[in-house]
Steps between C-alpha positions, in 0.01 A plus 500: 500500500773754371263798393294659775381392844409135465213493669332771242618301243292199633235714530554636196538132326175373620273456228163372708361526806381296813177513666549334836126453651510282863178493682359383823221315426163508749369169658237301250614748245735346288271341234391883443832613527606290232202534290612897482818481442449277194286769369773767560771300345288420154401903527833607529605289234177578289534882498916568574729146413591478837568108571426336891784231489458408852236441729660351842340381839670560831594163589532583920279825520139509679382751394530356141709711320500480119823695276386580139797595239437669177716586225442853368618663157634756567785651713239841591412508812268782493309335229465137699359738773212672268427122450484413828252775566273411208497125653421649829181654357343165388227338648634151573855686635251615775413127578888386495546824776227358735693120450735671686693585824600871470555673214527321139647829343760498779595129434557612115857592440675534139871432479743606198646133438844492578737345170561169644457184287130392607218302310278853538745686307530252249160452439411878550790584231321301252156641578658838420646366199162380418345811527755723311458258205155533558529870520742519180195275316243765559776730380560369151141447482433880546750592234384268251173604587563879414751356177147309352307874596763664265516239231127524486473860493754493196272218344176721516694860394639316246154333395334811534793691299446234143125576550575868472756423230266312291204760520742796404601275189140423441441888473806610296413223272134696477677801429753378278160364287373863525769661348309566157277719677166504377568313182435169690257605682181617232215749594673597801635846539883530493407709867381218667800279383742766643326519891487091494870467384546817765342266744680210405833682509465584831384166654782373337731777698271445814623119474869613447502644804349162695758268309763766634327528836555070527818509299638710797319319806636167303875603507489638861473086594770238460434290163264204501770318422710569808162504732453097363911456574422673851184228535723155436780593743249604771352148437830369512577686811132379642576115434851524682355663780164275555748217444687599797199586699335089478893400608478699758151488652558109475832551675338749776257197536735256559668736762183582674367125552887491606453755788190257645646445863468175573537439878700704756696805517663792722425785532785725646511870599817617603588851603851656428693715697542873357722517187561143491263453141787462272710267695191300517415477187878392399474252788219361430557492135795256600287287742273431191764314364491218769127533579335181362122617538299664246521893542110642413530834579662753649426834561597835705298777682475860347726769668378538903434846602785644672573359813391179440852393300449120489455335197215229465550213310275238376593145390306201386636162415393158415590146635373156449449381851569481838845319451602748238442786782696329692785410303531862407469624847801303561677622246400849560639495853846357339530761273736759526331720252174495671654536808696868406147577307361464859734781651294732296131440649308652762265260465392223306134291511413149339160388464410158330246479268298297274343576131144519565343270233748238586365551843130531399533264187296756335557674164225802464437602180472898533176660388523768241595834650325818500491860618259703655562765291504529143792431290 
């Protein structure tokens, strides 16, 4: 991290966001609970891409306590915010807040994801890829959209211009066949002949001016001919781009049914003392090395107000079972790495959980979301 303060550049490097949402649930609630929070997660997806990836149940905690994780596309935190307060105003948020012990807004925190190597940055990297190529689709589609509005417009002035063309030929050929003046034209006086050739004269003038008028409006746009060479290479540029889309809306596919917890993980909030971010991060980007469980996500609290000069972080990894915890436990406590990475905490929390279908053997299918409001 040679240019700037690292920990702005981590910041800075963060592409997505974290929402972080962990919730005491009320007695005989939980059915509800869950009921709500499936609706939330298919509205937030519905109406903003954001992606739950985790749903976990506190394994040792009465009051159940339930920790929701959602991938978020984008890295502006105001913006998540203005989201959050639309899903606040929604009728079936106000049923999730009376599931509740305390306040639901309070337990909803969003987290710039820090850089490390985790499944959610993966899988949210290729969601954003998705969506540019998505974005550069509609794109190319707009500017071959306004191409076809100018290659038509040439087609009709052009159209327009022969039809003008052929009726000022029609009329000089009339007045070419008048040229004899009356001598073609028997028992009708030579003054007569001169106001309808006067009349005809001028149409034909009137008409110059039109074929002009078009001839003029016709040059100011590019040539049919490099409007229907514009057309073919946006359709080029159209096929590459929806080709890359399927690949990687199949791949983001694959990588979501990937992210499917399937038993147990931890959950781990550690606090750091002041200034001690950026050996941290170098630490811990060491440790990773030797760590043999599944990093899911990690994730670090926005700037405290002053006086509060701890740094929050938030980890969450996967293991396979209770003899994998323990193995790594072990090997945790052996580890010299971990064991300078621990000289920089204040404080550090575990709490063991388990993904709640795998727990519930249920798989909800979420409704279709709506607003209250109008689109």
């Amino acid at each position: 991290m040679a240019n700037g303060n690292p920990r702005e550049s981590e910041r800075q490097g963060s592409r997505f966001l974290i929402l972080r949402t962990f919730s005491t649930v009320k007695p005989r609630k939980m059915a509800t609970f869950m009921n709500a929070t499936t609706w939330q997660a298919a509205w937030l997806r519905h109406h903003f891409h954001w992606d739950r990836v985790v749903v976990g149940y506190a394994l040792t905690d009465i009051p159940e306590r339930v920790l929701e994780i959602y991938g978020i596309p984008t890295n502006d935190l105001e913006s998540a915010r203005g989201i959050l307060e639309e899903l606040h105003a929604q009728d079936v948020y106000q049923e999730l807040k009376e599931c509740c012990e305390g306040s639901r807004e309070q337990d909803e925190v969003l987290l710039p994801a820090m850089q490390y190597k985790t499944f959610l940055r993966d899988f949210m990297e290729e969601r954003m890829d998705q969506f540019s190529l998505a974005a550069l689709q509609r794109e190319i589609q707009g500017r071959r959209e306004e191409n076809r509005t100018l290659l038509r417009e040439v087609d009709e002035l052009q159209a327009e211009l022969a039809g003008l063309q052929a009726r000022r030929s029609g009329l000089q050929g009339g007045l070419a066949g008048n040229q004899g003046g009356s001598a073609g034209r028997q028992g009708t006086p030579d003054a007569l002949v001169e106001r309808e050739r006067g009349a005809e004269s001028q149409a034909v003038m009137a008409l110059e001016r039109q074929i002009g008028d078009f001839q003029s409006r016709i040059a100011r746009l590019p040539p049919g001919s490099t409007l229907l060479a514009r057309d073919a290479d946006f359709e080029a540029q159209l096929s590459r781009v929806e080709e890359d889309l399927r690949a990687a809306q199949a791949n983001h596919k694959r990588r979501f049914e990937g992210l499917r917890i399937p038993n147990y993980f931890l959950n781990v909030a550690i606090k750091l003392k002041r200034d001690a971010l950026n050996a941290y991060i170098d630490g811990m980007t060491k440790l990773l090395e030797d760590f043999a469980w599944d990093f899911i996500a990690a994730g670090e609290h926005p700037p405290r107000p002053a006086g509060e000069p701890e740094h929050e972080i938030m980890h969450l990894w996967r293991f396979g079972d209770a003899n994998d915890l323990y193995r790594q436990m072990v090997e945790l406590r052996e580890s010299k790495r971990y064991s300078d990475l621990t000289e920089f905490f204040t404080e550090q929390r575990h709490m063991l959980m388990c993904d709640w279908e795998a727990l519930s053997r249920t798989k909800r299918a979420p409704p279709f979301p709506e607003r209250n409001k109008e689109e």
